[in-house]
mmCIF file of C-alpha atoms in Angstrom:
data_model
loop_
_atom_site.group_PDB
_atom_site.id
_atom_site.type_symbol
_atom_site.label_atom_id
_atom_site.label_comp_id
_atom_site.label_asym_id
_atom_site.label_seq_id
_atom_site.Cartn_x
_atom_site.Cartn_y
_atom_site.Cartn_z
ATOM 1 C CA UNK A 289 15.509 -10.647 6.148
ATOM 2 C CA UNK A 290 12.741 -13.001 5.103
ATOM 3 C CA UNK A 291 10.477 -11.405 2.511
ATOM 4 C CA UNK A 292 7.072 -12.898 1.863
ATOM 5 C CA UNK A 293 5.990 -12.261 -1.706
ATOM 6 C CA UNK A 294 2.262 -12.535 -2.379
ATOM 7 C CA UNK A 295 1.621 -13.570 -5.952
ATOM 8 C CA UNK A 296 -0.535 -15.499 -8.317
ATOM 9 C CA UNK A 297 1.684 -15.070 -11.349
ATOM 10 C CA UNK A 298 5.416 -14.486 -11.532
ATOM 11 C CA UNK A 299 5.926 -11.890 -14.234
ATOM 12 C CA UNK A 300 9.214 -10.350 -15.292
ATOM 13 C CA UNK A 301 8.699 -7.676 -12.599
ATOM 14 C CA UNK A 302 8.442 -10.257 -9.798
ATOM 15 C CA UNK A 303 11.338 -12.226 -11.227
ATOM 16 C CA UNK A 304 13.574 -9.131 -11.105
ATOM 17 C CA UNK A 305 12.558 -8.513 -7.502
ATOM 18 C CA UNK A 306 13.062 -12.145 -6.443
ATOM 19 C CA UNK A 307 16.498 -12.273 -8.108
ATOM 20 C CA UNK A 308 17.631 -9.075 -6.396
ATOM 21 C CA UNK A 309 16.463 -10.311 -2.993
ATOM 22 C CA UNK A 310 18.153 -13.690 -3.406
ATOM 23 C CA UNK A 311 21.368 -12.149 -4.773
ATOM 24 C CA UNK A 312 21.616 -10.143 -1.542
ATOM 25 C CA UNK A 313 21.205 -13.276 0.538
ATOM 26 C CA UNK A 314 17.680 -12.566 1.706
ATOM 27 C CA UNK A 315 15.276 -15.391 2.246
ATOM 28 C CA UNK A 316 12.233 -15.288 -0.013
ATOM 29 C CA UNK A 317 8.936 -16.939 0.899
ATOM 30 C CA UNK A 318 6.743 -17.109 -2.165
ATOM 31 C CA UNK A 319 3.095 -17.179 -1.156
ATOM 32 C CA UNK A 320 0.678 -18.177 -3.917
ATOM 33 C CA UNK A 321 -2.553 -16.548 -2.728
ATOM 34 C CA UNK A 322 -4.620 -18.952 -4.836
ATOM 35 C CA UNK A 323 -3.577 -21.808 -2.568
ATOM 36 C CA UNK A 324 -3.868 -20.165 0.850
ATOM 37 C CA UNK A 325 -6.805 -19.936 3.267
ATOM 38 C CA UNK A 326 -6.854 -16.700 5.222
ATOM 39 C CA UNK A 327 -8.387 -17.102 8.669
ATOM 40 C CA UNK A 328 -9.525 -14.112 10.672
ATOM 41 C CA UNK A 329 -7.636 -15.226 13.813
ATOM 42 C CA UNK A 330 -4.450 -16.909 12.652
ATOM 43 C CA UNK A 331 -2.234 -16.396 9.611
ATOM 44 C CA UNK A 332 -1.641 -19.312 7.264
ATOM 45 C CA UNK A 333 1.556 -21.238 8.018
ATOM 46 C CA UNK A 334 3.128 -19.831 4.879
ATOM 47 C CA UNK A 335 3.706 -16.564 6.778
ATOM 48 C CA UNK A 336 5.837 -18.185 9.524
ATOM 49 C CA UNK A 337 9.145 -16.345 9.956
ATOM 50 C CA UNK A 338 8.364 -13.628 7.442
ATOM 51 C CA UNK A 339 9.710 -10.150 8.344
ATOM 52 C CA UNK A 340 7.886 -8.155 5.691
ATOM 53 C CA UNK A 341 5.289 -9.006 3.062
ATOM 54 C CA UNK A 342 5.308 -7.583 -0.451
ATOM 55 C CA UNK A 343 2.003 -7.699 -2.306
ATOM 56 C CA UNK A 344 2.522 -8.526 -5.970
ATOM 57 C CA UNK A 345 -0.968 -9.888 -6.629
ATOM 58 C CA UNK A 346 -2.060 -9.335 -10.188
ATOM 59 C CA UNK A 347 -5.749 -9.386 -9.303
ATOM 60 C CA UNK A 348 -6.871 -6.197 -7.605
ATOM 61 C CA UNK A 349 -9.597 -7.957 -5.610
ATOM 62 C CA UNK A 350 -7.056 -10.369 -4.127
ATOM 63 C CA UNK A 351 -4.609 -7.576 -3.440
ATOM 64 C CA UNK A 352 -7.184 -5.555 -1.508
ATOM 65 C CA UNK A 353 -8.289 -8.453 0.703
ATOM 66 C CA UNK A 354 -4.968 -10.158 1.270
ATOM 67 C CA UNK A 355 -3.239 -6.955 2.378
ATOM 68 C CA UNK A 356 -6.072 -6.442 4.910
ATOM 69 C CA UNK A 357 -5.493 -9.925 6.314
ATOM 70 C CA UNK A 358 -1.729 -9.542 6.448
ATOM 71 C CA UNK A 359 -2.116 -6.223 8.239
ATOM 72 C CA UNK A 360 -4.501 -7.886 10.720
ATOM 73 C CA UNK A 361 -1.797 -10.521 11.379
ATOM 74 C CA UNK A 362 0.431 -7.595 12.484
ATOM 75 C CA UNK A 363 2.917 -8.211 9.712
ATOM 76 C CA UNK A 364 4.320 -5.208 7.842
ATOM 77 C CA UNK A 365 2.939 -5.229 4.316
ATOM 78 C CA UNK A 366 3.898 -3.283 1.209
ATOM 79 C CA UNK A 367 1.655 -1.678 0.259
ATOM 80 C CA UNK A 368 -0.579 -0.841 3.146
ATOM 81 C CA UNK A 369 -4.178 -2.126 2.709
ATOM 82 C CA UNK A 370 -5.591 1.379 2.850
ATOM 83 C CA UNK A 371 -3.212 2.472 0.093
ATOM 84 C CA UNK A 372 -4.270 -0.566 -1.947
ATOM 85 C CA UNK A 373 -7.949 0.238 -1.389
ATOM 86 C CA UNK A 374 -7.490 3.848 -2.507
ATOM 87 C CA UNK A 375 -5.309 3.097 -5.516
ATOM 88 C CA UNK A 376 -7.474 0.194 -6.682
ATOM 89 C CA UNK A 377 -10.466 2.477 -7.063
ATOM 90 C CA UNK A 378 -10.196 5.317 -9.561
ATOM 91 C CA UNK A 379 -12.885 7.343 -7.802
ATOM 92 C CA UNK A 380 -11.137 7.153 -4.427
ATOM 93 C CA UNK A 381 -7.820 7.793 -6.150
ATOM 94 C CA UNK A 382 -9.143 11.000 -7.728
ATOM 95 C CA UNK A 383 -10.786 12.084 -4.480
ATOM 96 C CA UNK A 384 -7.627 11.913 -2.364
ATOM 97 C CA UNK A 385 -5.570 13.672 -5.061
ATOM 98 C CA UNK A 386 -8.125 16.487 -5.235
ATOM 99 C CA UNK A 387 -8.381 16.688 -1.443
ATOM 100 C CA UNK A 388 -4.603 17.066 -1.224
ATOM 101 C CA UNK A 389 -4.713 19.968 -3.683
ATOM 102 C CA UNK A 390 -2.756 18.039 -6.315
ATOM 103 C CA UNK A 391 -3.630 18.973 -9.898
ATOM 104 C CA UNK A 392 -5.754 16.134 -11.257
ATOM 105 C CA UNK A 393 -8.177 15.996 -14.197
ATOM 106 C CA UNK A 394 -11.719 17.236 -13.562
ATOM 107 C CA UNK A 395 -13.790 14.155 -12.771
ATOM 108 C CA UNK A 396 -17.379 13.341 -11.864
ATOM 109 C CA UNK A 397 -18.993 10.127 -10.678
ATOM 110 C CA UNK A 398 -22.635 9.375 -11.425
ATOM 111 C CA UNK A 399 -24.883 6.376 -10.860
ATOM 112 C CA UNK A 400 -27.397 6.463 -13.692
ATOM 113 C CA UNK A 401 -26.920 6.814 -17.423
ATOM 114 C CA UNK A 402 -29.074 9.942 -17.401
ATOM 115 C CA UNK A 403 -26.847 11.754 -14.923
ATOM 116 C CA UNK A 404 -23.783 10.328 -16.695
ATOM 117 C CA UNK A 405 -25.089 11.871 -19.902
ATOM 118 C CA UNK A 406 -25.433 15.231 -18.160
ATOM 119 C CA UNK A 407 -21.796 15.014 -17.012
ATOM 120 C CA UNK A 408 -20.610 14.048 -20.474
ATOM 121 C CA UNK A 409 -22.492 16.886 -22.151
ATOM 122 C CA UNK A 410 -21.091 19.346 -19.650
ATOM 123 C CA UNK A 411 -17.502 18.142 -20.129
ATOM 124 C CA UNK A 412 -18.069 18.287 -23.872
ATOM 125 C CA UNK A 413 -16.499 16.077 -26.513
ATOM 126 C CA UNK A 414 -14.164 14.371 -26.331
ATOM 127 C CA UNK A 415 -14.302 13.249 -22.727
ATOM 128 C CA UNK A 416 -13.371 9.987 -21.067
ATOM 129 C CA UNK A 417 -15.365 7.243 -19.363
ATOM 130 C CA UNK A 418 -13.403 4.777 -17.244
ATOM 131 C CA UNK A 419 -14.286 1.772 -15.106
ATOM 132 C CA UNK A 420 -13.604 2.532 -11.431
ATOM 133 C CA UNK A 421 -11.692 -0.749 -11.121
ATOM 134 C CA UNK A 422 -9.375 -1.734 -13.906
ATOM 135 C CA UNK A 423 -5.944 -1.457 -15.404
ATOM 136 C CA UNK A 424 -3.846 -1.423 -18.524
ATOM 137 C CA UNK A 425 -6.302 0.934 -20.190
ATOM 138 C CA UNK A 426 -8.971 -1.729 -20.538
ATOM 139 C CA UNK A 427 -12.614 -0.691 -21.036
ATOM 140 C CA UNK A 428 -11.699 2.965 -21.181
ATOM 141 C CA UNK A 429 -13.696 4.994 -23.653
ATOM 142 C CA UNK A 430 -12.803 8.278 -25.283
ATOM 143 C CA UNK A 431 -16.234 9.643 -26.127
ATOM 144 C CA UNK A 432 -16.297 11.776 -29.244
ATOM 145 C CA UNK A 433 -20.034 12.302 -29.718
ATOM 146 C CA UNK A 434 -23.435 12.082 -28.072
ATOM 147 C CA UNK A 435 -24.246 9.019 -30.174
ATOM 148 C CA UNK A 436 -21.173 7.215 -28.876
ATOM 149 C CA UNK A 437 -21.953 8.287 -25.307
ATOM 150 C CA UNK A 438 -25.476 6.892 -25.479
ATOM 151 C CA UNK A 439 -24.284 3.580 -26.890
ATOM 152 C CA UNK A 440 -21.482 3.114 -24.358
ATOM 153 C CA UNK A 441 -23.693 4.025 -21.399
ATOM 154 C CA UNK A 442 -26.399 1.638 -22.560
ATOM 155 C CA UNK A 443 -23.880 -1.170 -22.996
ATOM 156 C CA UNK A 444 -22.432 -0.566 -19.547
ATOM 157 C CA UNK A 445 -25.822 -0.405 -17.888
ATOM 158 C CA UNK A 446 -27.083 -3.525 -19.628
ATOM 159 C CA UNK A 447 -24.005 -5.733 -19.768
ATOM 160 C CA UNK A 448 -21.795 -4.642 -16.911
ATOM 161 C CA UNK A 449 -21.839 -5.855 -13.327
ATOM 162 C CA UNK A 450 -22.587 -3.376 -10.548
ATOM 163 C CA UNK A 451 -19.196 -1.664 -10.643
ATOM 164 C CA UNK A 452 -19.924 -0.625 -14.216
ATOM 165 C CA UNK A 453 -22.950 1.272 -12.990
ATOM 166 C CA UNK A 454 -20.613 3.651 -11.212
ATOM 167 C CA UNK A 455 -19.872 5.997 -14.093
ATOM 168 C CA UNK A 456 -16.481 7.680 -13.747
ATOM 169 C CA UNK A 457 -16.339 10.545 -16.215
ATOM 170 C CA UNK A 458 -13.304 12.683 -16.779
ATOM 171 C CA UNK A 459 -12.210 15.599 -18.875
ATOM 172 C CA UNK A 460 -10.034 14.625 -21.828
ATOM 173 C CA UNK A 461 -6.530 15.983 -21.255
ATOM 174 C CA UNK A 462 -4.740 17.029 -24.452
ATOM 175 C CA UNK A 463 -1.383 15.502 -23.643
ATOM 176 C CA UNK A 464 1.569 15.693 -26.056
ATOM 177 C CA UNK A 465 1.219 12.070 -27.246
ATOM 178 C CA UNK A 466 2.730 10.734 -24.064
ATOM 179 C CA UNK A 467 2.291 10.466 -20.347
ATOM 180 C CA UNK A 468 4.814 9.999 -17.566
ATOM 181 C CA UNK A 469 5.256 7.166 -15.094
ATOM 182 C CA UNK A 470 7.330 7.771 -11.987
ATOM 183 C CA UNK A 471 8.094 4.866 -9.678
ATOM 184 C CA UNK A 472 8.589 6.076 -6.125
ATOM 185 C CA UNK A 473 9.254 4.647 -2.676
ATOM 186 C CA UNK A 474 7.494 6.608 0.064
ATOM 187 C CA UNK A 475 7.394 9.633 -2.199
ATOM 188 C CA UNK A 476 11.062 9.479 -3.205
ATOM 189 C CA UNK A 477 11.260 9.114 -7.007
ATOM 190 C CA UNK A 478 13.254 6.072 -8.148
ATOM 191 C CA UNK A 479 13.105 6.693 -11.908
ATOM 192 C CA UNK A 480 10.743 8.034 -14.543
ATOM 193 C CA UNK A 481 9.804 7.228 -18.101
ATOM 194 C CA UNK A 482 7.664 8.738 -20.802
ATOM 195 C CA UNK A 483 5.192 6.443 -22.555
ATOM 196 C CA UNK A 484 4.449 7.562 -26.092
ATOM 197 C CA UNK A 485 1.848 6.366 -28.545
ATOM 198 C CA UNK A 486 -0.236 7.598 -31.445
ATOM 199 C CA UNK A 487 -3.191 6.112 -29.591
ATOM 200 C CA UNK A 488 -4.838 8.224 -26.883
ATOM 201 C CA UNK A 489 -4.055 5.443 -24.390
ATOM 202 C CA UNK A 490 -0.350 5.386 -23.598
ATOM 203 C CA UNK A 491 -0.077 2.410 -21.242
ATOM 204 C CA UNK A 492 3.143 0.429 -21.613
ATOM 205 C CA UNK A 493 0.937 -2.687 -21.417
ATOM 206 C CA UNK A 494 -0.700 -1.522 -24.666
ATOM 207 C CA UNK A 495 2.593 -1.265 -26.467
ATOM 208 C CA UNK A 496 3.443 2.402 -25.939
ATOM 209 C CA UNK A 497 7.077 3.284 -26.617
ATOM 210 C CA UNK A 498 9.013 4.039 -23.475
ATOM 211 C CA UNK A 499 12.031 6.224 -22.769
ATOM 212 C CA UNK A 500 13.705 7.378 -19.586
ATOM 213 C CA UNK A 501 13.219 11.016 -18.663
ATOM 214 C CA UNK A 502 14.679 13.383 -16.114
ATOM 215 C CA UNK A 503 12.645 14.041 -13.008
ATOM 216 C CA UNK A 504 12.046 17.764 -12.654
ATOM 217 C CA UNK A 505 11.632 19.436 -9.263
ATOM 218 C CA UNK A 506 7.952 19.988 -10.014
ATOM 219 C CA UNK A 507 7.459 16.321 -10.870
ATOM 220 C CA UNK A 508 9.280 15.257 -7.707
ATOM 221 C CA UNK A 509 7.109 17.565 -5.622
ATOM 222 C CA UNK A 510 3.900 16.193 -7.162
ATOM 223 C CA UNK A 511 5.084 12.612 -6.736
ATOM 224 C CA UNK A 512 5.872 13.221 -3.072
ATOM 225 C CA UNK A 513 2.462 14.794 -2.460
ATOM 226 C CA UNK A 514 0.573 12.139 -4.456
ATOM 227 C CA UNK A 515 2.373 9.399 -2.552
ATOM 228 C CA UNK A 516 1.492 11.002 0.760
ATOM 229 C CA UNK A 517 -2.137 11.412 -0.333
ATOM 230 C CA UNK A 518 -2.548 7.649 -0.843
ATOM 231 C CA UNK A 519 -0.545 6.628 2.222
ATOM 232 C CA UNK A 520 2.942 6.105 0.760
ATOM 233 C CA UNK A 521 4.680 2.880 -0.195
ATOM 234 C CA UNK A 522 5.999 1.489 -3.468
ATOM 235 C CA UNK A 523 3.959 3.323 -6.055
ATOM 236 C CA UNK A 524 3.686 4.233 -9.712
ATOM 237 C CA UNK A 525 2.549 7.815 -10.111
ATOM 238 C CA UNK A 526 1.134 8.713 -13.539
ATOM 239 C CA UNK A 527 1.311 12.287 -14.755
ATOM 240 C CA UNK A 528 0.327 14.092 -17.918
ATOM 241 C CA UNK A 529 1.973 17.246 -19.211
ATOM 242 C CA UNK A 530 -0.377 20.176 -19.567
ATOM 243 C CA UNK A 531 1.669 22.840 -21.323
ATOM 244 C CA UNK A 532 3.903 24.279 -18.640
ATOM 245 C CA UNK A 533 2.735 22.045 -15.805
ATOM 246 C CA UNK A 534 1.493 18.560 -14.937
ATOM 247 C CA UNK A 535 -1.665 16.826 -13.822
ATOM 248 C CA UNK A 536 -1.627 13.594 -11.837
ATOM 249 C CA UNK A 537 -4.248 11.199 -13.133
ATOM 250 C CA UNK A 538 -3.623 8.204 -10.915
ATOM 251 C CA UNK A 539 -1.387 6.370 -8.499
ATOM 252 C CA UNK A 540 -0.818 2.621 -8.892
ATOM 253 C CA UNK A 541 -0.167 0.353 -5.912
ATOM 254 C CA UNK A 542 1.143 -2.895 -7.449
ATOM 255 C CA UNK A 543 3.372 -1.079 -9.850
ATOM 256 C CA UNK A 544 4.987 -2.817 -12.800
ATOM 257 C CA UNK A 545 8.559 -1.674 -13.340
ATOM 258 C CA UNK A 546 10.135 -3.969 -15.931
ATOM 259 C CA UNK A 547 9.679 -1.426 -18.749
ATOM 260 C CA UNK A 548 11.117 1.348 -16.592
ATOM 261 C CA UNK A 549 14.045 -0.849 -15.579
ATOM 262 C CA UNK A 550 14.836 -1.539 -19.239
ATOM 263 C CA UNK A 551 14.995 2.111 -20.293
ATOM 264 C CA UNK A 552 16.386 3.688 -17.138
ATOM 265 C CA UNK A 553 19.984 3.903 -15.945
ATOM 266 C CA UNK A 554 18.633 3.261 -12.455
ATOM 267 C CA UNK A 555 18.564 -0.319 -11.208
ATOM 268 C CA UNK A 556 14.903 -0.239 -10.181
ATOM 269 C CA UNK A 557 14.671 -3.613 -8.389
ATOM 270 C CA UNK A 558 17.891 -2.843 -6.483
ATOM 271 C CA UNK A 559 16.487 0.511 -5.353
ATOM 272 C CA UNK A 560 13.228 -1.146 -4.324
ATOM 273 C CA UNK A 561 15.118 -3.753 -2.295
ATOM 274 C CA UNK A 562 17.233 -0.988 -0.668
ATOM 275 C CA UNK A 563 13.951 0.552 0.428
ATOM 276 C CA UNK A 564 12.525 -2.760 1.687
ATOM 277 C CA UNK A 565 15.687 -3.303 3.725
ATOM 278 C CA UNK A 566 15.325 0.143 5.266
ATOM 279 C CA UNK A 567 11.665 -0.588 6.062
ATOM 280 C CA UNK A 568 12.595 -3.778 7.906
ATOM 281 C CA UNK A 569 15.404 -2.004 9.771
ATOM 282 C CA UNK A 570 12.854 0.652 10.763
ATOM 283 C CA UNK A 571 10.469 -1.979 12.095
ATOM 284 C CA UNK A 572 13.267 -3.612 14.092
ATOM 285 C CA UNK A 573 14.307 -0.270 15.595
ATOM 286 C CA UNK A 574 10.772 0.655 16.689
ATOM 287 C CA UNK A 575 9.857 -2.857 17.936
ATOM 288 C CA UNK B 1327 21.389 -20.419 -15.649
ATOM 289 C CA UNK B 1328 19.269 -17.993 -17.624
ATOM 290 C CA UNK B 1329 20.971 -18.994 -20.885
ATOM 291 C CA UNK B 1330 20.459 -22.694 -20.251
ATOM 292 C CA UNK B 1331 17.252 -24.357 -21.289
ATOM 293 C CA UNK B 1332 15.314 -27.322 -20.071
ATOM 294 C CA UNK B 1333 12.779 -29.483 -21.830
ATOM 295 C CA UNK B 1334 9.138 -29.640 -20.785
ATOM 296 C CA UNK B 1335 5.900 -30.924 -22.234
ATOM 297 C CA UNK B 1336 3.629 -28.327 -23.769
ATOM 298 C CA UNK B 1337 0.263 -28.940 -22.028
ATOM 299 C CA UNK B 1338 -1.716 -27.891 -25.091
ATOM 300 C CA UNK B 1339 0.021 -29.751 -27.889
ATOM 301 C CA UNK B 1340 1.784 -32.465 -25.893
ATOM 302 C CA UNK B 1341 5.025 -31.676 -27.726
ATOM 303 C CA UNK B 1342 8.394 -31.196 -26.062
ATOM 304 C CA UNK B 1343 9.406 -27.540 -25.760
ATOM 305 C CA UNK B 1344 12.546 -25.758 -24.611
ATOM 306 C CA UNK B 1345 12.077 -23.303 -21.752
ATOM 307 C CA UNK B 1346 14.568 -21.148 -19.802
ATOM 308 C CA UNK B 1347 16.543 -23.084 -17.220
ATOM 309 C CA UNK B 1348 15.916 -20.594 -14.441
ATOM 310 C CA UNK B 1349 12.103 -20.701 -14.427
ATOM 311 C CA UNK B 1350 10.352 -20.919 -11.102
ATOM 312 C CA UNK B 1351 6.963 -22.017 -9.836
ATOM 313 C CA UNK B 1352 4.299 -19.465 -10.689
ATOM 314 C CA UNK B 1353 6.235 -18.036 -13.617
ATOM 315 C CA UNK B 1354 4.438 -17.422 -16.885
ATOM 316 C CA UNK B 1355 6.129 -18.325 -20.157
ATOM 317 C CA UNK B 1356 4.933 -18.222 -23.739
ATOM 318 C CA UNK B 1357 4.638 -21.519 -25.564
ATOM 319 C CA UNK B 1358 7.056 -21.451 -28.528
ATOM 320 C CA UNK B 1359 4.553 -23.592 -30.424
ATOM 321 C CA UNK B 1360 1.171 -21.949 -29.854
ATOM 322 C CA UNK B 1361 2.156 -18.629 -28.268
ATOM 323 C CA UNK B 1362 -0.236 -19.418 -25.418
ATOM 324 C CA UNK B 1363 0.693 -18.389 -21.897
ATOM 325 C CA UNK B 1364 1.806 -21.324 -19.777
ATOM 326 C CA UNK B 1365 2.303 -21.411 -16.038
ATOM 327 C CA UNK B 1366 5.118 -23.326 -14.397
ATOM 328 C CA UNK B 1367 3.360 -25.405 -11.732
ATOM 329 C CA UNK B 1368 6.238 -27.633 -10.690
ATOM 330 C CA UNK B 1369 10.008 -27.597 -11.069
ATOM 331 C CA UNK B 1370 11.060 -31.102 -10.078
ATOM 332 C CA UNK B 1371 9.694 -32.663 -12.163
ATOM 333 C CA UNK B 1372 9.038 -29.763 -14.511
ATOM 334 C CA UNK B 1373 5.342 -29.344 -15.291
ATOM 335 C CA UNK B 1374 3.428 -26.683 -17.193
ATOM 336 C CA UNK B 1375 -0.263 -25.847 -17.333
ATOM 337 C CA UNK B 1376 -2.242 -23.471 -19.457
ATOM 338 C CA UNK B 1377 -2.171 -20.121 -17.610
ATOM 339 C CA UNK B 1378 -5.488 -18.668 -16.397
ATOM 340 C CA UNK B 1379 -7.284 -16.330 -18.763
ATOM 341 C CA UNK B 1380 -6.935 -12.591 -18.180
ATOM 342 C CA UNK B 1381 -9.525 -11.365 -15.707
ATOM 343 C CA UNK B 1382 -11.146 -7.983 -15.493
ATOM 344 C CA UNK B 1383 -9.463 -6.827 -12.286
ATOM 345 C CA UNK B 1384 -5.934 -7.784 -13.329
ATOM 346 C CA UNK B 1385 -3.331 -5.094 -13.602
ATOM 347 C CA UNK B 1386 -1.343 -2.613 -11.607
#
């Protein structure tokens, strides 16, 4: 098959994927989205002969638009633009998880600092304020006091662009110093790791320590349901342990897997390529 | 290939640096001199540029 890979930066994750595809004899068409012009009627020439497109854009804005265009060109794209749109936006992400009845942290969205303050006071301290668009734990605030809340809200309202005036406020979940990342393909878990840190943020991108963990039946069930809630695809589902259960805080649509691949016995890129091959076979069968 | 290295010019310092032999266009490497992120913009001939700064919407 010929796999189009949308990118603007080849990280270790993309390199693993490209190597696996090439090792299996697949053709790879690298498409640097910075250089392309996406017309509303015709796809750029770069897409000629491509059987499936994999979105590995690092910039969320590019990912959301480019997947829409590729879908409009009637090319299969991983992930689906609707999945990208949901996962890129923490508010939409939380909404679909809650609508599907999946345990997810209590969250409120407000549009003024006064109503944000009301939410914060009601959640109590500490609670968490996150940007609706963003990754790697950036610009997330654990709010420990009213003084801190007032300062952060004022900064956001004064200095932030319009997306920072959508205040996404969430209960603080007392997790056991770690959270869990499960990479899944259409709801089927590939592998899981725990990300541990003394810091309240446990993103691998922030240097959290990672270790492979077993996937329990409950985790697998939540991953399957969370995947379905956002429309399926190649996803990273993030869970926190809450005593004897779990809560799903978000689902990521351009999932990074190099850290998971390093700690897991599972060959993550190989499993992802197995899944891509099955997707293309499925398209050929239904065409 | 991965163990082999090739020589390229560091775009910041102008010095010659050793980079992995299996790099490809679009790949990001760290400059062994400055630690800055460099993007491979061409393979034949090899050419590096300073990688774009991190932007707010980057991530997973």
